[in-house]
Amino acid sequence: MNNSHDKKQQNSRRNFLKSSALASAGFMIVPRHVLGKGFVAPSDKLNIAAVGCGGKADFNIPQAYNNGSDNIVALCDVDDRQSAKFRAKFPNAPYFRDYRKMLESEGKNIDAVIVTTPDHMHYPIAMSAIQLNKHVYVEKPLTHDIWEARQLTEATAKYKVVTQMGNQGSSSKGTRITEAIIKNGTIGEVHSVEVWTNRPVWPQGVQSPKDKGEKQPIPNEVDWNLWLGTAPMRDYHEAYMPFRWRGYWDFGTGALGDMGCHFMDVPFRALNLGYPTSVECSVGQVYADFFKEAFFDDVCPPSASIHLKFPNPTSTNFKEINLTWNDGGIRPRLPEGCDYDKIFTSIDGGVMFIGTKGVLACEIFGDNPKVFLNGKFENIKLPDPIRPVVEGNVNGHQQQWVKACKSGFGTYTSSSFDQSGPLTETVLMGNLAVRSFLMRNSKNKFIGRKKLLWDGKNMKITNFDEANAFVKREYRAGGWI
C-alpha cells in the first residue's frame, strides 16, 4: 500500500470520526417514563459490538449479553474460526474482519464496544471507539505500551465515556476486604509487597518461528495482515495464535501482562500507589550450549524478578514502598511458620503484604486473606468492604460496566480507566525493565542492566535513554486510528 493511499484512508477516517462524534454529541437517551408505559427506551438495552470473538471473549460476550437483557449488534474478528460460534448465536449481527469498517458501517447502531484481542491491538481499537463517543470494555492489560495507557486514560475524560478494564478481580469482594484489612492497620505500616504467579503457561524463552526462518501457509479463515495490525510484518505461523501470542514482544506482554493487572491491582489500591520512582530486574537465562547463552529477542524470557519502588509521602518511617514481582515459578520466601500449601491454595500465585506488626497473605483477586501476627496465624474479624460490592462479584464485572453505560459518564465501575490506566502503566514498567535488561550492543554486551529511574509525569527514564524506546513503539503503516 503506497503512502498516498494511506494518507487518503487516514483523512477519510478522520472526517468520519469527526462527523460521527458530532452526531453522537447531539443524541440524547430518552428515559422510559417520558415515553410512557409499553415503550422500551434506548437506555433499557445497550447495543454492544464485540471486537475479538475468541479466548476471553467466550466469557465477556455472554456476560455482557446477559441472556438478552442487552444486545450484541456487531461482531468483528480476523479469524473466522474464532468467531463461528458467536456468528451462529447472533445471526442478525453484521460480521466484519476489520474493526474500522465495523465502526464506519455500524457506528450509528453501536453504544459500546468490547475489545478482546491480542494486547498490541487494544489501544487502536479502543481509541477509535472512544473517539466516536462509544463506551469501551478492554481486556487486560489495558494496552501494550505505557504511552498508550496514558492516552486512553486522558481520552476517557475528554470524550466522557464509561470504561472498564477486564481485570474482573477488581469487582471481587475479596479485593475489597483485603484493602480494608490493610487500611485499618491490622498488620501495621506496610513497607514491602511480594507478588508472584505461575505464568507463563505458554512457551517463553524459546526460539521463535521468525528467528528459525519458519513459515506456514495462511489459513483461508485468517486475515493475517489485520491480525498483525500495528505489529511489524512477519510470516504466518500457527505458533502465534490463538493465545500463545502472549509470549512474543510484538504482540503480547508476557507473564506480567497476563497476570500483573490481576495481582498488582490489590496492593495498588490498598496502598494508594502512584507512579513508581525506580525499577530494576533480573531474568532467567537460557543456554544453547556449554557457556553459550542463547539470545531470543523475539520472545519474553522464561522467568523474571522485578523490583519497583514507590514514594510513600504519608509515612514518617518508610519513605518508599517496595514491590517485588516474580514469575516463571519463582516464589518469595515466606515468614517462619508459614507454608505455601496451607496459605496459597490457588496455583495462580499470590500477594504478601509485609507490615510493622505482621503479614497479610491473599490469593488472586484478594481472595482468602490470612493474617500472620506474632509468629502465628490470627483469626481476625473481617472488616466491611471499603468500596461498593458488585452484584455477582467477579462474574458481575461486565454487567457492572453495561449498567454504568446506561447511566452515563461518571457512574462508578470497578476498573475504569482513571484507575486501570495508571495500574497498567505500573505493570508495563516491569516489562520496560526486562527489555532494558536484555538490550545488547553490537558486541553482544548487555548495556541496560541497571536500576532505571522513572519520571512518571513525563513518562521518561532519566538515567538510561535507550530504555525510553519501550515507552512507545512505532506502528506499522496502515491507518489504525
CSV table of C-alpha atoms in Angstrom, one decimal:
chain,number,residue,atom,x,y,z
A,1,MET,CA,0.0,0.0,0.0
A,2,ASN,CA,1.5,3.3,-1.0
A,3,ASN,CA,1.9,6.4,1.2
A,4,SER,CA,-0.6,8.5,-0.9
A,5,HIS,CA,-3.3,5.9,-0.4
A,6,ASP,CA,-2.5,5.6,3.3
A,7,LYS,CA,-3.0,9.3,3.7
A,8,LYS,CA,-6.3,9.3,1.8
A,9,GLN,CA,-7.5,6.5,4.0
A,10,GLN,CA,-6.5,8.3,7.2
A,11,ASN,CA,-8.0,11.6,6.1
A,12,SER,CA,-11.2,9.8,5.2
A,13,ARG,CA,-11.3,8.1,8.6
A,14,ARG,CA,-10.6,11.3,10.5
A,15,ASN,CA,-13.5,13.0,8.7
A,16,PHE,CA,-15.8,10.1,9.5
A,17,LEU,CA,-14.7,10.2,13.2
A,18,LYS,CA,-15.4,13.9,13.4
A,19,SER,CA,-18.8,13.7,11.8
A,20,SER,CA,-19.9,10.7,13.9
A,21,ALA,CA,-18.7,12.3,17.1
A,22,LEU,CA,-20.7,15.5,16.3
A,23,ALA,CA,-23.8,13.4,15.5
A,24,SER,CA,-23.5,11.4,18.7
A,25,ALA,CA,-22.9,14.6,20.8
A,26,GLY,CA,-26.4,15.8,19.8
A,27,PHE,CA,-28.1,12.5,20.7
A,28,MET,CA,-29.9,12.2,24.0
A,29,ILE,CA,-31.3,9.0,25.5
A,30,VAL,CA,-34.9,9.3,26.4
A,31,PRO,CA,-35.9,7.7,29.7
A,32,ARG,CA,-38.9,5.2,29.8
A,33,HIS,CA,-41.1,7.4,32.0
A,34,VAL,CA,-41.1,10.1,29.2
A,35,LEU,CA,-42.1,7.7,26.5
A,36,GLY,CA,-44.9,6.1,28.6
A,37,LYS,CA,-46.0,2.6,29.5
A,38,GLY,CA,-45.3,0.0,26.9
A,39,PHE,CA,-42.4,1.8,25.2
A,40,VAL,CA,-38.8,0.5,25.6
A,41,ALA,CA,-36.3,3.3,25.9
A,42,PRO,CA,-33.0,3.1,24.1
A,43,SER,CA,-31.4,3.1,27.6
A,44,ASP,CA,-33.1,-0.2,28.5
A,45,LYS,CA,-30.8,-2.2,26.2
A,46,LEU,CA,-27.2,-1.5,25.5
A,47,ASN,CA,-26.2,-2.1,21.9
A,48,ILE,CA,-22.8,-3.8,22.1
A,49,ALA,CA,-20.2,-4.5,19.4
A,50,ALA,CA,-17.5,-7.1,20.1
A,51,VAL,CA,-14.1,-6.9,18.6
A,52,GLY,CA,-12.4,-10.3,19.1
A,53,CYS,CA,-14.6,-13.4,19.5
A,54,GLY,CA,-12.1,-16.0,20.9
A,55,GLY,CA,-10.3,-16.6,24.2
A,56,LYS,CA,-11.7,-14.3,26.9
A,57,ALA,CA,-14.5,-13.2,24.6
A,58,ASP,CA,-16.1,-16.6,25.4
A,59,PHE,CA,-16.8,-15.0,28.8
A,60,ASN,CA,-17.0,-11.3,28.0
A,61,ILE,CA,-19.7,-11.5,25.3
A,62,PRO,CA,-22.2,-13.8,27.1
A,63,GLN,CA,-21.8,-11.9,30.4
A,64,ALA,CA,-22.4,-8.6,28.6
A,65,TYR,CA,-25.3,-10.0,26.6
A,66,ASN,CA,-26.8,-11.4,29.8
A,67,ASN,CA,-29.3,-13.8,28.2
A,68,GLY,CA,-30.7,-11.0,26.1
A,69,SER,CA,-31.0,-8.2,28.6
A,70,ASP,CA,-28.7,-6.3,26.2
A,71,ASN,CA,-27.9,-6.5,22.5
A,72,ILE,CA,-25.0,-7.8,20.5
A,73,VAL,CA,-25.3,-5.7,17.4
A,74,ALA,CA,-22.0,-6.3,15.6
A,75,LEU,CA,-19.1,-8.8,15.6
A,76,CYS,CA,-15.6,-8.5,14.4
A,77,ASP,CA,-12.7,-10.9,14.3
A,78,VAL,CA,-9.7,-11.5,12.0
A,79,ASP,CA,-10.1,-15.3,12.3
A,80,ASP,CA,-13.4,-16.8,11.1
A,81,ARG,CA,-12.8,-19.9,13.1
A,82,GLN,CA,-12.8,-18.0,16.4
A,83,SER,CA,-15.9,-16.1,15.5
A,84,ALA,CA,-18.0,-19.0,14.2
A,85,LYS,CA,-19.8,-19.8,17.5
A,86,PHE,CA,-20.9,-16.2,18.0
A,87,ARG,CA,-21.9,-15.7,14.4
A,88,ALA,CA,-24.2,-18.7,14.9
A,89,LYS,CA,-25.6,-17.3,18.2
A,90,PHE,CA,-26.1,-13.8,16.8
A,91,PRO,CA,-27.0,-14.3,13.1
A,92,ASN,CA,-28.5,-10.8,12.8
A,93,ALA,CA,-25.3,-9.1,14.0
A,94,PRO,CA,-23.2,-7.9,11.0
A,95,TYR,CA,-19.8,-9.6,10.9
A,96,PHE,CA,-16.6,-7.9,10.0
A,97,ARG,CA,-12.9,-8.7,9.9
A,98,ASP,CA,-11.7,-5.1,10.1
A,99,TYR,CA,-12.8,-3.1,13.2
A,100,ARG,CA,-12.5,0.2,11.3
A,101,LYS,CA,-15.1,-1.0,8.7
A,102,MET,CA,-17.3,-2.1,11.5
A,103,LEU,CA,-17.2,1.3,13.2
A,104,GLU,CA,-17.8,3.1,9.9
A,105,SER,CA,-20.7,0.9,8.8
A,106,GLU,CA,-22.4,0.3,12.1
A,107,GLY,CA,-21.3,3.2,14.3
A,108,LYS,CA,-24.8,4.7,14.5
A,109,ASN,CA,-26.1,1.4,15.9
A,110,ILE,CA,-23.4,0.9,18.5
A,111,ASP,CA,-23.4,2.2,22.0
A,112,ALA,CA,-20.4,0.3,23.4
A,113,VAL,CA,-17.5,-1.8,22.3
A,114,ILE,CA,-15.8,-4.8,23.9
A,115,VAL,CA,-12.2,-5.3,22.9
A,116,THR,CA,-10.9,-8.8,23.4
A,117,THR,CA,-7.8,-9.0,21.1
A,118,PRO,CA,-4.1,-9.6,21.5
A,119,ASP,CA,-2.5,-6.8,23.5
A,120,HIS,CA,-0.9,-4.9,20.6
A,121,MET,CA,-4.3,-4.0,19.2
A,122,HIS,CA,-6.1,-2.9,22.4
A,123,TYR,CA,-5.2,0.8,22.0
A,124,PRO,CA,-6.0,1.5,18.4
A,125,ILE,CA,-9.4,-0.3,18.6
A,126,ALA,CA,-10.3,1.3,21.9
A,127,MET,CA,-9.2,4.8,20.9
A,128,SER,CA,-11.1,4.6,17.6
A,129,ALA,CA,-14.3,3.6,19.5
A,130,ILE,CA,-13.8,6.3,22.2
A,131,GLN,CA,-13.3,9.0,19.5
A,132,LEU,CA,-16.8,8.0,18.4
A,133,ASN,CA,-18.1,8.5,21.9
A,134,LYS,CA,-18.6,4.8,22.4
A,135,HIS,CA,-18.2,3.3,25.8
A,136,VAL,CA,-15.5,0.7,26.0
A,137,TYR,CA,-14.6,-2.5,27.8
A,138,VAL,CA,-11.0,-3.6,27.2
A,139,GLU,CA,-9.3,-6.8,28.3
A,140,LYS,CA,-6.2,-6.6,30.5
A,141,PRO,CA,-3.6,-5.3,30.3
A,142,LEU,CA,-5.3,-2.2,29.0
A,143,THR,CA,-2.5,-1.6,26.5
A,144,HIS,CA,0.7,-2.9,25.1
A,145,ASP,CA,2.7,0.3,25.9
A,146,ILE,CA,2.9,2.8,28.7
A,147,TRP,CA,2.2,5.7,26.4
A,148,GLU,CA,-0.9,4.0,25.1
A,149,ALA,CA,-2.3,3.6,28.6
A,150,ARG,CA,-1.8,7.3,29.4
A,151,GLN,CA,-3.6,8.2,26.1
A,152,LEU,CA,-6.6,6.1,26.9
A,153,THR,CA,-6.8,7.5,30.4
A,154,GLU,CA,-6.9,11.0,29.1
A,155,ALA,CA,-9.3,10.2,26.3
A,156,THR,CA,-11.8,8.8,28.8
A,157,ALA,CA,-12.2,12.2,30.5
A,158,LYS,CA,-12.1,14.1,27.2
A,159,TYR,CA,-14.9,12.1,25.5
A,160,LYS,CA,-16.8,11.3,28.7
A,161,VAL,CA,-17.3,7.6,28.1
A,162,VAL,CA,-17.8,4.8,30.5
A,163,THR,CA,-14.9,2.4,30.7
A,164,GLN,CA,-13.8,-0.9,32.3
A,165,MET,CA,-10.7,-3.0,32.0
A,166,GLY,CA,-11.1,-6.7,32.1
A,167,ASN,CA,-9.4,-7.5,35.4
A,168,GLN,CA,-12.5,-8.9,36.8
A,169,GLY,CA,-10.9,-9.4,40.2
A,170,SER,CA,-11.3,-5.7,40.8
A,171,SER,CA,-15.0,-6.4,41.2
A,172,SER,CA,-14.5,-9.2,43.8
A,173,LYS,CA,-15.4,-8.9,47.4
A,174,GLY,CA,-12.0,-10.4,48.3
A,175,THR,CA,-10.2,-7.4,46.9
A,176,ARG,CA,-12.3,-5.0,48.9
A,177,ILE,CA,-11.9,-6.9,52.2
A,178,THR,CA,-8.1,-7.2,51.7
A,179,GLU,CA,-7.9,-3.4,51.0
A,180,ALA,CA,-9.9,-2.8,54.2
A,181,ILE,CA,-7.5,-5.0,56.3
A,182,ILE,CA,-4.5,-3.1,55.1
A,183,LYS,CA,-6.2,0.3,55.6
A,184,ASN,CA,-7.4,-0.4,59.1
A,185,GLY,CA,-3.8,-1.0,60.2
A,186,THR,CA,-4.1,-4.7,61.3
A,187,ILE,CA,-0.6,-5.5,60.2
A,188,GLY,CA,0.8,-2.0,60.9
A,189,GLU,CA,2.5,0.1,58.3
A,190,VAL,CA,3.2,-1.8,55.1
A,191,HIS,CA,6.7,-1.3,53.7
A,192,SER,CA,7.1,-4.2,51.3
A,193,VAL,CA,4.9,-6.3,49.0
A,194,GLU,CA,5.7,-9.6,47.3
A,195,VAL,CA,3.6,-10.7,44.3
A,196,TRP,CA,4.1,-13.8,42.2
A,197,THR,CA,2.4,-16.0,39.5
A,198,ASN,CA,2.9,-19.4,38.0
A,199,ARG,CA,2.8,-17.9,34.5
A,200,PRO,CA,3.9,-18.3,31.8
A,201,VAL,CA,2.0,-21.4,31.0
A,202,TRP,CA,2.8,-21.0,27.3
A,203,PRO,CA,6.3,-21.1,25.6
A,204,GLN,CA,8.7,-18.3,26.6
A,205,GLY,CA,12.5,-18.2,26.5
A,206,VAL,CA,12.4,-20.3,23.3
A,207,GLN,CA,13.4,-19.7,19.7
A,208,SER,CA,10.5,-18.3,17.7
A,209,PRO,CA,9.5,-19.4,14.2
A,210,LYS,CA,10.6,-15.9,13.0
A,211,ASP,CA,14.1,-16.5,14.3
A,212,LYS,CA,14.2,-20.0,12.9
A,213,GLY,CA,13.0,-18.8,9.5
A,214,GLU,CA,9.9,-20.9,9.6
A,215,LYS,CA,6.6,-20.0,8.0
A,216,GLN,CA,3.4,-21.8,7.1
A,217,PRO,CA,0.5,-21.2,4.6
A,218,ILE,CA,-2.0,-18.7,5.9
A,219,PRO,CA,-5.4,-20.4,6.6
A,220,ASN,CA,-8.2,-19.1,4.4
A,221,GLU,CA,-10.2,-18.2,7.5
A,222,VAL,CA,-7.5,-15.8,8.7
A,223,ASP,CA,-6.7,-12.2,7.6
A,224,TRP,CA,-3.1,-12.3,8.7
A,225,ASN,CA,-2.4,-8.6,7.7
A,226,LEU,CA,-5.2,-7.5,10.0
A,227,TRP,CA,-4.1,-9.9,12.8
A,228,LEU,CA,-0.6,-8.3,12.7
A,229,GLY,CA,-2.2,-4.9,12.7
A,230,THR,CA,0.2,-2.4,14.3
A,231,ALA,CA,3.0,-5.0,14.7
A,232,PRO,CA,5.9,-5.4,12.2
A,233,MET,CA,5.3,-7.7,9.3
A,234,ARG,CA,6.3,-11.3,9.7
A,235,ASP,CA,5.3,-14.6,8.1
A,236,TYR,CA,2.4,-16.6,9.5
A,237,HIS,CA,2.9,-19.5,11.8
A,238,GLU,CA,0.4,-21.3,14.0
A,239,ALA,CA,2.7,-20.8,17.0
A,240,TYR,CA,1.4,-17.3,17.4
A,241,MET,CA,-2.3,-17.9,17.6
A,242,PRO,CA,-4.5,-18.3,19.4
A,243,PHE,CA,-3.4,-17.2,22.9
A,244,ARG,CA,0.3,-18.1,22.5
A,245,TRP,CA,1.0,-14.6,21.2
A,246,ARG,CA,1.3,-13.6,24.8
A,247,GLY,CA,4.9,-14.6,24.9
A,248,TYR,CA,6.0,-12.6,21.8
A,249,TRP,CA,7.1,-9.0,22.4
A,250,ASP,CA,5.5,-7.7,19.2
A,251,PHE,CA,2.0,-8.9,20.3
A,252,GLY,CA,1.9,-9.6,24.0
A,253,THR,CA,3.3,-8.5,27.3
A,254,GLY,CA,4.3,-11.9,28.8
A,255,ALA,CA,3.5,-13.3,32.1
A,256,LEU,CA,3.5,-9.9,33.7
A,257,GLY,CA,0.9,-8.5,31.2
A,258,ASP,CA,-1.2,-11.6,31.6
A,259,MET,CA,-1.5,-11.6,35.4
A,260,GLY,CA,0.0,-8.4,36.7
A,261,CYS,CA,-3.2,-6.4,36.4
A,262,HIS,CA,-5.0,-9.1,38.5
A,263,PHE,CA,-2.4,-9.4,41.3
A,264,MET,CA,-1.0,-5.9,41.4
A,265,ASP,CA,-4.4,-4.3,41.5
A,266,VAL,CA,-4.8,-5.3,45.1
A,267,PRO,CA,-1.7,-3.5,46.5
A,268,PHE,CA,-2.1,-0.7,44.0
A,269,ARG,CA,-5.4,0.2,45.6
A,270,ALA,CA,-4.8,-0.8,49.2
A,271,LEU,CA,-1.6,1.3,49.4
A,272,ASN,CA,-2.7,4.1,47.1
A,273,LEU,CA,0.4,3.6,44.9
A,274,GLY,CA,1.2,6.3,42.4
A,275,TYR,CA,3.9,6.2,39.7
A,276,PRO,CA,7.0,4.2,40.6
A,277,THR,CA,10.2,6.1,41.0
A,278,SER,CA,12.5,3.3,40.0
A,279,VAL,CA,12.6,-0.3,38.6
A,280,GLU,CA,15.2,-3.0,38.3
A,281,CYS,CA,15.1,-6.6,37.4
A,282,SER,CA,16.8,-9.9,36.6
A,283,VAL,CA,15.6,-12.6,34.2
A,284,GLY,CA,16.0,-16.3,33.8
A,285,GLN,CA,18.8,-17.2,31.4
A,286,VAL,CA,18.8,-19.8,28.7
A,287,TYR,CA,21.9,-21.6,27.4
A,288,ALA,CA,22.2,-23.1,24.0
A,289,ASP,CA,25.4,-25.0,24.9
A,290,PHE,CA,28.2,-25.1,27.5
A,291,PHE,CA,28.8,-21.4,28.5
A,292,LYS,CA,26.9,-20.3,25.3
A,293,GLU,CA,24.0,-18.1,26.2
A,294,ALA,CA,21.0,-18.2,23.9
A,295,PHE,CA,19.6,-14.8,22.8
A,296,PHE,CA,15.9,-15.0,21.9
A,297,ASP,CA,15.0,-11.4,21.3
A,298,ASP,CA,11.6,-12.1,19.8
A,299,VAL,CA,10.1,-13.7,22.9
A,300,CYS,CA,9.8,-12.8,26.6
A,301,PRO,CA,12.2,-14.6,29.0
A,302,PRO,CA,11.2,-17.8,30.8
A,303,SER,CA,11.1,-16.0,34.2
A,304,ALA,CA,11.7,-12.6,35.7
A,305,SER,CA,12.1,-10.9,39.1
A,306,ILE,CA,11.1,-7.2,39.1
A,307,HIS,CA,11.6,-4.7,41.9
A,308,LEU,CA,9.6,-1.4,41.9
A,309,LYS,CA,9.9,1.4,44.4
A,310,PHE,CA,7.0,3.8,45.1
A,311,PRO,CA,7.1,7.1,47.1
A,312,ASN,CA,5.3,6.9,50.4
A,313,PRO,CA,4.6,10.5,51.3
A,314,THR,CA,2.2,9.8,54.2
A,315,SER,CA,4.8,7.9,56.2
A,316,THR,CA,7.4,9.2,58.6
A,317,ASN,CA,9.1,5.7,59.0
A,318,PHE,CA,9.2,4.5,55.4
A,319,LYS,CA,9.8,7.0,52.6
A,320,GLU,CA,9.4,4.2,50.0
A,321,ILE,CA,7.2,1.1,49.5
A,322,ASN,CA,9.0,-1.8,47.8
A,323,LEU,CA,7.0,-4.1,45.5
A,324,THR,CA,8.6,-7.3,44.0
A,325,TRP,CA,7.1,-9.3,41.2
A,326,ASN,CA,8.2,-12.8,40.4
A,327,ASP,CA,7.0,-15.1,37.6
A,328,GLY,CA,8.1,-18.3,35.9
A,329,GLY,CA,8.0,-20.4,39.0
A,330,ILE,CA,10.0,-18.0,41.3
A,331,ARG,CA,8.3,-17.5,44.7
A,332,PRO,CA,9.3,-15.3,47.6
A,333,ARG,CA,10.5,-16.6,51.0
A,334,LEU,CA,7.6,-16.9,53.5
A,335,PRO,CA,7.9,-15.9,57.2
A,336,GLU,CA,8.9,-18.7,59.6
A,337,GLY,CA,5.9,-20.8,60.3
A,338,CYS,CA,4.1,-20.2,57.0
A,339,ASP,CA,3.5,-22.9,54.5
A,340,TYR,CA,2.6,-22.4,50.8
A,341,ASP,CA,0.3,-25.4,50.7
A,342,LYS,CA,-1.7,-24.1,53.7
A,343,ILE,CA,-1.8,-20.4,52.7
A,344,PHE,CA,-1.9,-20.3,48.9
A,345,THR,CA,-4.3,-22.9,47.6
A,346,SER,CA,-4.6,-21.2,44.2
A,347,ILE,CA,-1.9,-22.3,41.7
A,348,ASP,CA,-2.1,-18.9,40.0
A,349,GLY,CA,0.1,-17.2,42.6
A,350,GLY,CA,-0.4,-14.8,45.5
A,351,VAL,CA,0.3,-11.5,47.2
A,352,MET,CA,2.0,-10.9,50.6
A,353,PHE,CA,1.9,-7.6,52.4
A,354,ILE,CA,4.7,-7.1,55.0
A,355,GLY,CA,4.0,-4.6,57.7
A,356,THR,CA,5.5,-3.4,61.0
A,357,LYS,CA,3.1,-5.7,63.0
A,358,GLY,CA,2.7,-8.7,60.8
A,359,VAL,CA,2.0,-10.1,57.4
A,360,LEU,CA,-1.2,-10.3,55.3
A,361,ALA,CA,-1.3,-13.0,52.6
A,362,CYS,CA,-4.0,-13.4,49.9
A,363,GLU,CA,-4.6,-15.2,46.6
A,364,ILE,CA,-5.7,-13.8,43.2
A,365,PHE,CA,-8.5,-11.2,43.4
A,366,GLY,CA,-7.6,-10.7,47.1
A,367,ASP,CA,-9.3,-14.0,48.0
A,368,ASN,CA,-8.7,-15.9,51.2
A,369,PRO,CA,-6.9,-13.2,53.1
A,370,LYS,CA,-4.9,-14.6,56.1
A,371,VAL,CA,-3.2,-12.5,58.8
A,372,PHE,CA,0.1,-13.7,60.4
A,373,LEU,CA,0.9,-11.9,63.7
A,374,ASN,CA,3.5,-12.7,66.4
A,375,GLY,CA,4.7,-15.8,64.6
A,376,LYS,CA,1.2,-17.4,64.1
A,377,PHE,CA,-2.0,-17.0,62.2
A,378,GLU,CA,-4.7,-15.0,63.8
A,379,ASN,CA,-8.4,-15.4,63.2
A,380,ILE,CA,-9.5,-11.8,62.8
A,381,LYS,CA,-12.9,-10.4,62.3
A,382,LEU,CA,-13.0,-9.5,58.6
A,383,PRO,CA,-13.8,-5.8,58.1
A,384,ASP,CA,-16.6,-4.5,55.8
A,385,PRO,CA,-15.5,-3.7,52.2
A,386,ILE,CA,-14.5,-0.2,51.6
A,387,ARG,CA,-15.8,0.0,48.0
A,388,PRO,CA,-19.2,-0.8,46.7
A,389,VAL,CA,-19.8,-4.5,46.4
A,390,VAL,CA,-20.6,-5.6,42.9
A,391,GLU,CA,-23.7,-7.6,42.2
A,392,GLY,CA,-22.5,-11.0,41.1
A,393,ASN,CA,-19.0,-10.5,42.5
A,394,VAL,CA,-16.3,-11.4,39.9
A,395,ASN,CA,-19.0,-12.6,37.4
A,396,GLY,CA,-20.7,-9.2,37.6
A,397,HIS,CA,-17.8,-7.3,36.2
A,398,GLN,CA,-19.2,-7.0,32.7
A,399,GLN,CA,-22.7,-6.2,33.7
A,400,GLN,CA,-21.5,-3.6,36.1
A,401,TRP,CA,-20.0,-1.8,33.1
A,402,VAL,CA,-23.1,-2.4,31.0
A,403,LYS,CA,-25.4,-0.8,33.6
A,404,ALA,CA,-22.9,2.1,34.1
A,405,CYS,CA,-23.0,2.7,30.3
A,406,LYS,CA,-26.8,3.2,30.6
A,407,SER,CA,-26.4,5.6,33.5
A,408,GLY,CA,-23.7,7.6,31.8
A,409,PHE,CA,-20.3,9.0,32.3
A,410,GLY,CA,-19.3,9.4,35.9
A,411,THR,CA,-21.0,6.2,37.1
A,412,TYR,CA,-18.7,4.0,39.2
A,413,THR,CA,-17.1,1.0,37.7
A,414,SER,CA,-14.5,-1.2,39.4
A,415,SER,CA,-11.7,-0.7,36.9
A,416,SER,CA,-12.5,2.5,35.0
A,417,PHE,CA,-9.5,3.8,33.0
A,418,ASP,CA,-8.7,6.5,35.5
A,419,GLN,CA,-7.8,3.6,37.8
A,420,SER,CA,-6.7,0.9,35.4
A,421,GLY,CA,-4.7,3.2,33.2
A,422,PRO,CA,-2.2,4.1,35.9
A,423,LEU,CA,-2.2,0.5,37.1
A,424,THR,CA,-1.4,-0.7,33.6
A,425,GLU,CA,1.4,1.9,33.3
A,426,THR,CA,2.9,0.4,36.5
A,427,VAL,CA,2.6,-3.2,35.3
A,428,LEU,CA,4.3,-2.3,32.0
A,429,MET,CA,7.1,-0.6,33.8
A,430,GLY,CA,8.2,-4.1,34.7
A,431,ASN,CA,8.4,-5.1,31.0
A,432,LEU,CA,10.3,-1.9,30.2
A,433,ALA,CA,12.9,-3.0,32.8
A,434,VAL,CA,13.0,-6.6,31.4
A,435,ARG,CA,13.5,-5.3,27.8
A,436,SER,CA,16.2,-2.9,29.0
A,437,PHE,CA,17.9,-5.8,30.9
A,438,LEU,CA,18.0,-7.8,27.7
A,439,MET,CA,19.4,-4.9,25.5
A,440,ARG,CA,22.8,-5.6,23.9
A,441,ASN,CA,25.2,-3.6,21.8
A,442,SER,CA,26.8,-4.7,18.5
A,443,LYS,CA,29.4,-6.7,20.5
A,444,ASN,CA,26.6,-8.6,22.4
A,445,LYS,CA,27.4,-6.7,25.6
A,446,PHE,CA,24.5,-6.1,27.9
A,447,ILE,CA,24.1,-2.3,28.4
A,448,GLY,CA,20.8,-1.9,30.3
A,449,ARG,CA,21.3,-3.9,33.4
A,450,LYS,CA,20.9,-1.2,36.0
A,451,LYS,CA,18.3,0.4,38.2
A,452,LEU,CA,16.2,2.6,36.0
A,453,LEU,CA,14.9,5.9,37.4
A,454,TRP,CA,11.4,6.9,36.3
A,455,ASP,CA,9.8,10.3,35.8
A,456,GLY,CA,6.2,9.2,35.9
A,457,LYS,CA,4.6,12.5,35.0
A,458,ASN,CA,6.6,12.8,31.8
A,459,MET,CA,6.9,9.1,31.1
A,460,LYS,CA,10.6,9.1,30.8
A,461,ILE,CA,13.6,7.1,32.1
A,462,THR,CA,16.0,9.7,33.3
A,463,ASN,CA,19.3,7.7,33.6
A,464,PHE,CA,19.3,5.4,30.5
A,465,ASP,CA,17.8,7.0,27.5
A,466,GLU,CA,17.9,3.8,25.4
A,467,ALA,CA,15.2,2.3,27.6
A,468,ASN,CA,12.7,5.0,26.6
A,469,ALA,CA,12.3,3.1,23.3
A,470,PHE,CA,10.0,0.8,25.2
A,471,VAL,CA,7.6,3.6,26.4
A,472,LYS,CA,6.1,3.9,23.0
A,473,ARG,CA,6.6,1.7,20.0
A,474,GLU,CA,6.3,2.5,16.3
A,475,TYR,CA,3.3,1.3,14.5
A,476,ARG,CA,3.3,-0.4,11.1
A,477,ALA,CA,1.8,1.8,8.4
A,478,GLY,CA,-1.9,1.1,7.8
A,479,GLY,CA,-4.1,3.9,9.4
A,480,TRP,CA,-5.0,2.0,12.5
A,481,ILE,CA,-6.6,5.0,14.3
